[in-house]
Coordinates of C-alpha atoms and ligand atoms in Angstrom, one line a residue:
M19 CA -38.5 130.9 52.5
A20 CA -40.1 132.7 55.5
A21 CA -38.2 133.0 58.8
S22 CA -39.1 130.4 61.3
G23 CA -42.0 131.1 63.7
L24 CA -44.5 128.7 65.0
W25 CA -44.0 125.1 63.9
D26 CA -46.8 122.6 63.3
D27 CA -44.5 119.7 63.9
E28 CA -40.9 119.0 64.7
Y29 CA -38.5 116.2 63.7
D30 CA -34.8 115.6 63.6
V31 CA -34.8 114.8 59.9
V32 CA -37.3 115.7 57.3
V33 CA -37.2 113.8 54.0
A34 CA -39.2 115.0 51.0
G35 CA -40.1 112.2 48.6
S36 CA -40.5 108.4 49.2
G37 CA -38.5 106.8 46.4
A38 CA -35.5 104.4 47.1
G39 CA -33.1 107.2 48.0
A40 CA -35.6 109.0 50.3
M41 CA -36.6 105.7 52.1
T42 CA -32.9 104.7 52.5
G43 CA -32.1 108.1 54.0
A44 CA -35.1 107.9 56.3
L45 CA -34.2 104.4 57.4
A46 CA -30.6 105.5 58.1
A47 CA -31.8 108.4 60.2
A48 CA -34.4 106.5 62.1
S49 CA -32.2 103.6 62.8
R50 CA -29.8 106.1 64.5
G51 CA -32.5 107.1 66.8
L52 CA -33.4 110.3 65.0
R53 CA -37.1 111.2 64.7
T54 CA -37.7 111.2 61.0
A55 CA -40.6 112.3 58.8
V56 CA -41.1 111.2 55.2
L57 CA -43.2 113.7 53.3
E58 CA -44.8 112.3 50.2
K59 CA -46.9 114.5 47.9
T60 CA -49.1 111.8 46.5
S61 CA -51.3 109.3 48.4
L62 CA -48.8 106.5 47.6
L63 CA -45.2 105.8 48.4
G64 CA -42.4 104.9 46.1
G65 CA -42.7 107.2 43.0
T66 CA -40.9 105.9 40.0
S67 CA -38.7 103.7 42.2
S68 CA -41.8 101.6 42.9
Y69 CA -42.3 101.0 39.1
A70 CA -38.6 100.0 38.7
G71 CA -37.1 96.6 38.1
A72 CA -35.1 97.6 41.2
A73 CA -31.8 96.6 39.9
V74 CA -29.4 98.3 42.3
W75 CA -25.9 99.3 40.9
L76 CA -23.8 99.2 44.1
P77 CA -20.5 97.6 43.1
G78 CA -18.1 95.6 45.4
T79 CA -20.6 94.7 48.1
R80 CA -21.0 91.4 49.9
I81 CA -24.0 90.6 47.7
Q82 CA -21.7 90.3 44.6
E83 CA -19.2 88.4 46.8
R84 CA -21.9 85.9 47.8
A85 CA -22.7 85.4 44.1
G86 CA -19.0 84.7 43.4
I87 CA -19.0 86.9 40.3
G88 CA -15.6 88.6 40.9
D89 CA -16.8 92.1 41.2
S90 CA -14.8 94.6 43.2
T91 CA -14.7 98.3 44.1
E92 CA -11.4 98.5 42.2
S93 CA -12.9 97.2 38.9
A94 CA -15.9 99.5 39.3
R95 CA -13.5 102.4 39.9
T96 CA -11.7 101.6 36.6
Y97 CA -15.0 101.4 34.8
L98 CA -16.3 104.7 36.2
R99 CA -13.1 106.5 35.5
A100 CA -13.1 105.2 31.9
L101 CA -16.6 106.6 31.4
L102 CA -16.8 109.7 33.6
G103 CA -13.2 110.8 33.5
E104 CA -11.3 112.2 36.5
D105 CA -13.1 112.3 39.8
T106 CA -12.8 116.1 40.1
D107 CA -15.3 116.6 43.0
G108 CA -14.7 113.3 44.8
R109 CA -18.3 112.0 44.3
Q110 CA -17.1 108.9 42.3
E111 CA -15.0 107.9 45.2
A112 CA -17.7 108.7 47.7
F113 CA -20.1 106.5 45.8
L114 CA -17.6 103.6 45.4
T115 CA -16.4 103.5 49.0
T116 CA -19.9 103.9 50.5
A117 CA -21.7 101.3 48.2
P118 CA -20.5 98.3 50.3
E119 CA -21.4 100.0 53.5
V120 CA -24.9 100.8 52.3
A121 CA -25.5 97.2 51.3
E122 CA -24.3 96.0 54.6
F123 CA -26.3 98.5 56.6
L124 CA -29.5 97.5 54.7
E125 CA -29.0 93.8 54.9
R126 CA -28.4 94.0 58.6
D127 CA -32.1 94.7 58.9
P128 CA -34.1 91.5 58.9
A129 CA -36.7 93.2 56.6
I130 CA -34.2 93.6 53.8
E131 CA -32.7 90.9 51.5
F132 CA -31.0 91.2 48.1
E133 CA -29.5 88.9 45.5
W134 CA -27.3 89.4 42.5
R135 CA -29.0 89.0 39.0
P136 CA -27.3 89.0 35.7
F137 CA -27.8 92.3 33.7
P138 CA -24.7 93.5 31.8
D139 CA -23.1 96.9 32.4
Y140 CA -24.0 99.3 29.7
F141 CA -20.6 100.2 28.1
A142 CA -17.7 98.3 26.7
A143 CA -15.1 99.9 28.9
P144 CA -12.3 98.6 31.2
G145 CA -13.7 97.3 34.4
R146 CA -17.0 96.4 32.9
M147 CA -18.8 93.3 34.2
D148 CA -20.2 91.5 31.1
M149 CA -22.9 89.8 33.1
G150 CA -23.4 92.8 35.4
R151 CA -22.9 93.7 39.0
S152 CA -26.4 94.8 40.0
F153 CA -28.6 93.2 42.7
V154 CA -32.3 93.2 43.3
P155 CA -34.5 92.9 46.4
L156 CA -36.2 89.5 47.0
D157 CA -40.0 89.5 46.7
L158 CA -41.8 90.5 49.8
P159 CA -44.9 88.6 50.9
A160 CA -47.7 91.3 51.3
E161 CA -48.6 89.8 54.7
R162 CA -45.3 91.0 56.1
L163 CA -46.3 94.6 55.4
G164 CA -49.9 94.1 56.6
G165 CA -52.0 97.2 56.0
L166 CA -48.9 99.2 55.0
A167 CA -48.8 97.2 51.7
S168 CA -51.6 99.3 50.2
L169 CA -49.5 102.4 50.7
V170 CA -46.9 101.2 48.2
R171 CA -47.4 102.4 44.7
P172 CA -48.5 99.4 42.5
P173 CA -46.7 98.4 39.3
V174 CA -47.0 100.9 36.4
D175 CA -49.6 98.9 34.4
R176 CA -52.0 98.6 37.3
D177 CA -51.3 102.1 38.6
R178 CA -52.0 103.7 35.2
A179 CA -55.2 101.7 35.1
G180 CA -56.1 103.0 38.5
Q181 CA -55.8 99.6 40.1
G182 CA -54.1 98.5 43.3
H183 CA -51.8 95.5 43.9
R184 CA -52.7 92.0 43.0
D185 CA -52.8 89.5 45.9
A186 CA -49.2 88.5 45.2
P187 CA -45.9 89.2 46.8
L188 CA -44.6 92.7 46.2
S189 CA -41.8 92.4 43.7
Q190 CA -39.1 94.5 42.1
G191 CA -39.5 98.2 43.0
R192 CA -42.5 97.5 45.2
A193 CA -40.4 95.0 47.1
L194 CA -37.6 97.5 47.6
I195 CA -40.0 100.3 48.8
G196 CA -42.0 97.8 50.8
R197 CA -38.9 96.4 52.6
L198 CA -37.5 99.9 53.3
L199 CA -40.9 100.9 54.7
L200 CA -41.1 97.8 56.9
A201 CA -37.6 98.4 58.2
L202 CA -38.4 102.1 58.8
T203 CA -41.6 101.3 60.6
N204 CA -39.8 98.8 62.8
T205 CA -37.4 101.4 64.1
G206 CA -40.3 103.2 65.8
N207 CA -38.7 106.5 64.8
G208 CA -40.1 107.0 61.3
T209 CA -43.4 108.8 60.4
V210 CA -44.7 108.6 56.8
R211 CA -46.9 111.5 55.8
T212 CA -48.6 111.0 52.4
G213 CA -50.6 113.8 50.8
T214 CA -47.9 116.3 52.0
R215 CA -46.2 118.3 49.2
L216 CA -43.1 120.3 50.1
T217 CA -43.6 123.8 48.8
G218 CA -40.8 125.8 50.4
L219 CA -37.8 125.8 52.8
V220 CA -37.5 127.8 56.0
V221 CA -34.2 129.5 56.4
E222 CA -32.9 131.1 59.6
D223 CA -29.4 132.7 59.7
G224 CA -28.5 131.1 56.4
R225 CA -29.4 127.6 57.6
V226 CA -32.4 125.5 56.4
V227 CA -34.3 124.8 59.6
G228 CA -37.5 123.4 58.2
V229 CA -40.0 123.1 55.4
E230 CA -43.3 124.4 54.3
A231 CA -45.8 121.9 52.9
E232 CA -49.3 121.7 51.6
T233 CA -51.6 119.0 53.0
G234 CA -55.3 118.2 52.6
D235 CA -55.9 120.2 55.8
G236 CA -54.0 123.3 54.6
P237 CA -50.4 124.5 54.8
V238 CA -48.0 123.3 57.5
R239 CA -44.6 124.3 58.7
I240 CA -42.4 121.5 59.9
R241 CA -39.1 122.0 61.7
A242 CA -36.1 119.8 60.9
R243 CA -33.6 120.0 63.7
R244 CA -30.8 118.3 61.9
G245 CA -31.5 118.6 58.2
V246 CA -33.8 118.4 55.3
L247 CA -33.2 115.8 52.6
L248 CA -34.8 116.5 49.2
A249 CA -35.1 113.1 47.4
A250 CA -38.4 113.8 45.6
G251 CA -37.6 112.9 42.0
G252 CA -36.7 115.3 39.1
F253 CA -38.9 117.6 37.0
E254 CA -39.7 115.1 34.3
G255 CA -43.4 115.7 34.8
N256 CA -43.2 119.5 34.3
D257 CA -43.3 120.5 30.6
E258 CA -42.5 124.2 31.4
M259 CA -39.3 123.3 33.2
R260 CA -38.4 120.8 30.5
A261 CA -38.7 123.5 27.9
E262 CA -36.8 126.1 30.0
H263 CA -33.9 123.7 30.4
G264 CA -34.1 122.0 27.0
V265 CA -34.8 118.4 28.1
P266 CA -35.7 116.4 25.0
G267 CA -38.9 114.3 25.4
A268 CA -42.1 115.3 27.1
A269 CA -43.9 115.0 30.5
G270 CA -46.6 112.9 28.8
W271 CA -44.0 110.4 27.6
S272 CA -42.1 110.1 30.9
M273 CA -42.4 107.0 33.0
A274 CA -42.8 108.8 36.3
P275 CA -46.2 108.5 38.0
S276 CA -48.5 111.0 36.5
G277 CA -48.3 114.4 38.2
A278 CA -45.7 113.2 40.8
N279 CA -42.3 114.6 39.8
T280 CA -42.8 118.2 38.9
G281 CA -39.7 119.7 40.3
D282 CA -41.1 121.7 43.3
P283 CA -38.3 120.7 45.6
I284 CA -35.7 121.9 43.1
L285 CA -37.5 125.2 42.8
A286 CA -37.8 125.5 46.6
A287 CA -34.0 125.0 46.9
T288 CA -33.0 127.4 44.1
A289 CA -35.2 130.0 45.8
V290 CA -32.9 129.8 48.8
G291 CA -29.7 130.0 46.6
A292 CA -29.0 126.5 45.5
A293 CA -27.1 126.0 42.3
T294 CA -28.1 123.4 39.6
D295 CA -26.3 121.3 37.1
L296 CA -27.0 119.0 34.1
M297 CA -30.5 120.5 33.8
D298 CA -30.9 119.3 30.2
Q299 CA -30.3 115.6 31.1
A300 CA -32.5 112.6 31.8
W301 CA -32.2 108.8 32.0
W302 CA -33.7 108.2 28.6
C303 CA -35.3 105.3 26.9
P304 CA -37.4 104.5 23.8
G305 CA -41.1 104.4 24.6
V306 CA -43.7 102.5 22.6
Q307 CA -46.6 105.0 22.4
D308 CA -50.1 103.9 22.9
A309 CA -53.4 105.4 21.7
S310 CA -53.6 107.7 24.7
G311 CA -50.2 109.2 23.9
A312 CA -48.5 107.7 26.9
A313 CA -45.3 105.7 26.5
S314 CA -44.1 102.3 27.7
F315 CA -40.4 101.9 28.6
T316 CA -39.0 99.6 25.9
L317 CA -35.7 97.7 26.0
G318 CA -34.3 94.4 25.0
F319 CA -35.2 94.5 21.3
G320 CA -34.9 90.8 20.4
G321 CA -36.0 91.3 16.8
G322 CA -37.2 93.9 14.3
L323 CA -35.5 97.1 13.4
V324 CA -36.1 100.8 14.1
V325 CA -36.3 103.5 11.5
D326 CA -36.6 107.3 11.4
A327 CA -39.0 109.5 9.4
S328 CA -36.9 108.8 6.3
G329 CA -37.4 105.1 6.6
R330 CA -33.8 104.4 7.5
R331 CA -32.1 102.8 10.5
F332 CA -30.0 105.2 12.6
A333 CA -28.6 103.0 15.5
N334 CA -28.0 99.5 16.8
E335 CA -31.5 98.8 18.2
S336 CA -30.0 96.6 20.9
L337 CA -28.2 99.4 22.5
P338 CA -28.8 99.9 26.3
Y339 CA -32.0 102.0 26.5
D340 CA -30.4 105.3 27.6
R341 CA -28.0 105.1 24.8
M342 CA -30.8 104.4 22.3
G343 CA -32.7 107.3 23.7
R344 CA -29.8 109.6 23.2
E345 CA -29.6 108.4 19.6
M346 CA -33.2 109.2 19.2
A347 CA -32.7 112.7 20.6
A348 CA -29.7 113.3 18.3
A349 CA -31.8 114.3 15.2
P350 CA -35.2 115.8 14.8
D351 CA -36.6 113.2 12.5
R352 CA -36.0 110.3 14.9
V353 CA -39.0 111.1 17.2
P354 CA -41.3 109.5 16.5
A355 CA -39.3 106.5 15.2
Y356 CA -40.9 103.3 14.1
F357 CA -40.2 99.8 15.4
V358 CA -40.8 97.5 12.4
F359 CA -41.2 93.7 12.9
D360 CA -42.9 90.7 11.4
S361 CA -45.0 87.8 12.5
R362 CA -42.1 85.7 13.8
S363 CA -42.7 86.7 17.4
G364 CA -46.2 85.2 17.2
G365 CA -48.2 88.3 17.9
R366 CA -45.9 89.6 20.6
L367 CA -43.7 92.7 20.5
P368 CA -40.1 91.4 20.0
A369 CA -39.0 93.6 22.9
I370 CA -39.7 94.1 26.6
S371 CA -42.2 96.9 27.1
V372 CA -43.3 98.2 30.5
P373 CA -46.2 98.3 30.7
G374 CA -46.8 95.8 27.9
G375 CA -49.9 96.3 25.8
P376 CA -52.1 93.9 23.9
G377 CA -50.9 95.3 20.5
A378 CA -54.1 97.2 19.8
D379 CA -52.1 100.1 18.5
W380 CA -49.9 98.2 16.1
V381 CA -50.1 99.2 12.4
Q382 CA -50.3 96.0 10.3
A383 CA -49.8 95.4 6.6
G384 CA -49.3 92.5 4.1
T385 CA -46.1 94.0 2.6
V386 CA -43.4 96.4 3.8
G387 CA -44.3 98.9 1.2
E388 CA -47.9 98.9 2.4
L389 CA -46.7 99.3 5.9
A390 CA -44.7 102.3 4.9
E391 CA -47.7 103.9 3.3
K392 CA -49.8 103.4 6.4
L393 CA -47.1 105.0 8.5
G394 CA -46.5 107.9 6.1
L395 CA -42.9 106.8 5.4
P396 CA -41.3 106.6 2.0
A397 CA -42.1 103.1 0.8
D398 CA -39.0 102.7 -1.4
A399 CA -36.7 103.7 1.4
L400 CA -38.3 101.4 4.0
T401 CA -38.4 98.5 1.6
A402 CA -34.6 99.0 0.8
T403 CA -33.9 99.3 4.6
V404 CA -35.6 96.0 5.3
E405 CA -33.9 94.3 2.4
R406 CA -30.5 95.5 3.5
F407 CA -31.2 94.5 7.1
N408 CA -32.3 91.0 6.0
G409 CA -29.0 90.7 4.1
F410 CA -27.1 91.5 7.3
A411 CA -29.3 88.9 9.1
R412 CA -28.4 86.2 6.6
A413 CA -24.7 87.1 6.9
G414 CA -24.8 87.5 10.6
V415 CA -23.1 90.9 10.5
D416 CA -24.6 94.3 10.9
A417 CA -22.2 96.3 8.7
D418 CA -24.0 99.6 9.6
F419 CA -24.4 99.5 13.3
H420 CA -22.7 96.4 14.7
R421 CA -25.8 95.0 16.4
G422 CA -25.0 91.7 18.2
E423 CA -21.4 92.4 18.8
D424 CA -21.7 93.5 22.4
P425 CA -22.5 91.3 25.4
Y426 CA -25.4 93.6 26.3
D427 CA -27.0 93.0 22.8
L428 CA -26.6 89.3 23.2
F429 CA -28.1 89.3 26.7
F430 CA -31.5 90.1 25.2
A431 CA -31.2 88.1 22.0
D432 CA -34.2 85.9 21.2
R433 CA -32.5 82.5 20.8
S434 CA -35.6 80.6 19.8
D435 CA -35.1 78.5 16.7
D436 CA -37.8 79.1 14.0
G437 CA -35.8 77.6 11.2
D438 CA -34.2 80.4 9.2
R439 CA -32.9 83.1 11.5
G440 CA -29.3 83.4 10.5
P441 CA -26.1 83.2 12.6
N442 CA -26.4 86.4 14.7
P443 CA -29.2 86.0 17.3
C444 CA -29.6 89.8 17.4
L445 CA -30.3 90.1 13.7
V446 CA -33.5 88.3 12.9
P447 CA -34.8 88.7 9.4
V448 CA -38.0 90.7 8.9
D449 CA -39.6 88.7 6.1
R450 CA -42.7 86.9 7.4
P451 CA -45.9 88.8 6.7
P452 CA -47.9 90.3 8.1
Y453 CA -45.6 93.2 9.0
Y454 CA -46.1 95.4 12.0
A455 CA -45.0 98.7 13.3
V456 CA -45.4 100.7 16.5
R457 CA -44.5 104.4 17.1
L458 CA -41.5 105.0 19.4
V459 CA -41.2 108.3 21.3
L460 CA -38.4 109.5 23.5
S461 CA -39.4 108.5 27.0
D462 CA -37.4 108.8 30.2
L463 CA -37.1 107.3 33.6
G464 CA -36.7 110.7 35.2
T465 CA -34.6 113.8 34.7
K466 CA -31.1 113.6 36.2
G467 CA -30.2 117.3 36.3
G468 CA -30.9 119.1 39.5
L469 CA -29.4 120.5 42.6
R470 CA -25.6 120.6 42.8
T471 CA -24.4 118.5 45.7
D472 CA -21.0 117.5 47.2
T473 CA -19.7 114.2 48.4
E474 CA -22.0 114.3 51.5
G475 CA -25.1 115.1 49.4
R476 CA -25.0 118.7 50.8
V477 CA -26.7 121.2 48.4
L478 CA -24.2 123.8 47.1
D479 CA -24.8 127.4 46.3
A480 CA -23.4 129.3 43.2
E481 CA -20.0 129.7 45.0
S482 CA -19.9 125.9 45.7
R483 CA -20.5 126.5 49.4
P484 CA -22.8 124.1 51.2
I485 CA -26.2 125.5 52.2
E486 CA -26.3 124.4 55.9
G487 CA -29.1 121.9 56.8
L488 CA -30.0 121.2 53.1
Y489 CA -29.2 117.9 51.3
A490 CA -30.4 116.2 48.1
A491 CA -30.2 112.8 46.5
G492 CA -31.7 110.9 43.5
N493 CA -33.1 112.8 40.6
T494 CA -33.6 115.9 42.7
S495 CA -29.8 116.3 42.5
A496 CA -27.5 116.5 39.5
S497 CA -26.3 112.9 39.0
F498 CA -22.7 112.0 39.9
A499 CA -22.8 110.0 36.7
G500 CA -23.1 113.1 34.5
R501 CA -24.2 112.3 31.0
F502 CA -23.7 108.6 31.4
Y503 CA -25.9 105.7 32.6
P504 CA -23.1 103.2 33.6
G505 CA -25.1 100.2 34.4
P506 CA -28.5 98.8 35.5
G507 CA -29.5 100.3 38.8
T508 CA -27.4 103.5 38.7
P509 CA -30.3 105.8 39.4
I510 CA -31.5 103.9 42.4
G511 CA -28.0 102.8 43.6
S512 CA -26.6 106.4 43.6
A513 CA -29.8 107.8 45.2
M514 CA -29.4 105.3 48.0
V515 CA -25.7 106.1 48.5
F516 CA -26.0 109.9 48.6
A517 CA -29.1 109.8 50.8
Y518 CA -27.2 107.6 53.2
R519 CA -24.1 109.9 53.2
A520 CA -26.4 112.9 53.7
V521 CA -27.8 111.4 56.9
G522 CA -24.3 110.5 58.0
D523 CA -23.3 114.1 57.6
M524 CA -26.4 115.3 59.5
T525 CA -25.6 112.9 62.3
E526 CA -22.1 114.3 62.6
T527 CA -23.3 117.9 62.7
D528 CA -24.1 119.3 66.2
T529 CA -27.8 119.7 66.8
P530 CA -28.5 123.4 66.3
Ligands
FAD11 C1 -40.3 100.6 34.5 C2 -39.0 101.2 35.1 C3 -38.0 100.4 35.5 C4 -36.9 101.0 36.1 N1 -35.9 100.1 36.5 C5 -34.9 100.6 37.2 C6 -33.9 99.8 37.8 O1 -34.1 98.6 37.8 N2 -32.9 100.3 38.5 C7 -32.8 101.7 38.6 O2 -31.8 102.2 39.2 N3 -33.6 102.5 38.1 C8 -34.7 102.0 37.4 N4 -35.6 102.9 36.9 C9 -35.4 104.3 37.1 C10 -35.7 104.7 38.5 O3 -36.9 104.1 39.0 C11 -35.8 106.2 38.8 O4 -35.0 107.0 38.0 C12 -35.6 106.4 40.2 O5 -36.3 105.5 41.0 C13 -35.9 107.8 40.7 O6 -35.8 107.9 42.1 P1 -36.1 109.2 42.8 O7 -36.1 108.9 44.3 O8 -35.3 110.3 42.4 O9 -37.6 109.6 42.4 P2 -39.0 108.7 42.6 O10 -38.7 107.3 42.9 O11 -39.9 109.1 41.5 O12 -39.6 109.3 43.9 C14 -40.0 110.7 44.0 C15 -41.1 110.8 45.0 O13 -41.2 112.2 45.4 C16 -42.5 112.6 45.4 N5 -42.5 114.1 45.3 C17 -42.4 114.8 44.3 N6 -42.4 116.1 44.6 C18 -42.7 116.2 45.9 C19 -42.9 117.2 46.9 N7 -42.9 118.5 46.5 N8 -43.1 116.9 48.2 C20 -43.1 115.6 48.6 N9 -43.0 114.6 47.7 C21 -42.7 114.9 46.4 C22 -43.1 111.9 44.2 O14 -44.6 111.9 44.4 C23 -42.5 110.5 44.3 O15 -43.2 109.6 45.1 C24 -36.8 102.4 36.3 C25 -37.8 103.2 35.9 C26 -39.0 102.6 35.3 C27 -40.1 103.5 35.0

């Protein structure tokens, strides 16, 4: 927070972080002719965005129109209002009205192409699209990026194993980051500086005029003539901050790249007077825990059932992952929980787990009672739970938690026919030995509490006044979606919109 003095470098716009929001903001700035620097703490670009499936929840764009799915800004407005309530600070409206513009801006660039993919919205509320309204980037042949491809963070399975990309097209989050990087590079105005960790903000006359950062060659001070955009993830990787703000889960169970998102930019901004909000919140998910203690993001439970420490079910296992995560966080005996299944899935986990493992950590037993003993659960209770569940499966109705009654549940149902599954594809009997169980912990895709921002992504102080020159987007900011995860792609879609709006605001502001 030192006063300005000698600068090591100077840009119009300085962006901290290199996830989807950061790269969209950087591209928006560079394509307007602004000299733009992306500062990335690690040696690789993309953060958690690079691990993502890269569903982008931007409603009412020409991408949904091309797909002919009948989406509209109006229906998304209805949906968001139903979930989030009145738009008291205008950010819902800012999100909705800018979403089509962001998609159009990005697709104008020959490096960027998207297509709609089915993936239902997460809540049964008016305005919902049962088959979803998110879109994804098309795969990107690595040759198009040339040497830059190795800068993009590989998929989570390979990254955790210390491996680089396969010789295949970049897909999902890697395609999104790769395409944004390609477009940014083609502008000729963007510089990407890896191994550069933002540590502080430089303030002059109440305005943020630059940043302090650490690099392999020592500390640097970088001037930002128009503004600093903090889009450097949340603080999911920082156990101290998690404990201070009461975020359920743990850094070691989070899906963010190890050591990446530790909240330094949030601390740098609060040190210059920024206010925060939603600090106990995250985008949660169940995580299958492996022997190392790390978790795999798990969704789409196509079979099996989940029990707590008492051996009883506590939720519809097919709930969207953030909602299931919230159910897990709701009582102390639900973490760890246990995902119990049988041999029907032929030696595969009856769910999608990212990264997927070979099953080495599964507990296996010949009977449900034996399985309970191995897990340290009450055998009578688990046996009774499985029997009750199998009764529901035969009847096709989950009288306890209504699994299989929502389009989202059905989207992931395993519809394979193995003879005696019952009428509800989401309720598959657990009756074919051997029986298996894995430990489920409360994982997350990032915290979503952070700096308070307005409709333009401007960071606010405790009196709700914008701090001049300072902007935030993505998980560095408190999400406009509050305690809800409306649909697949909300984290990335909203990060992109508010980063784009931030740069629009910087462009309108006179150069100091
Ligand atoms: C397997 C998986 C699938 C997912 N699928 C989707 C999906 O389909 N759609 C969706 O919307 N969301 C998805 N998510 C969630 C989503 O990826 C994240 O919530 C979102 O990408 C976070 O974006 P971000 O820009 O805030 O942070 P990140 O993408 O994590 O980027 C933050 C970057 O900032 C860097 N950084 C941190 N501190 C500093 C500092 N001090 N200085 C400089 N750089 C710094 C980090 O190293 C990192 O590279 C998924 C997550 C996972 C794990």
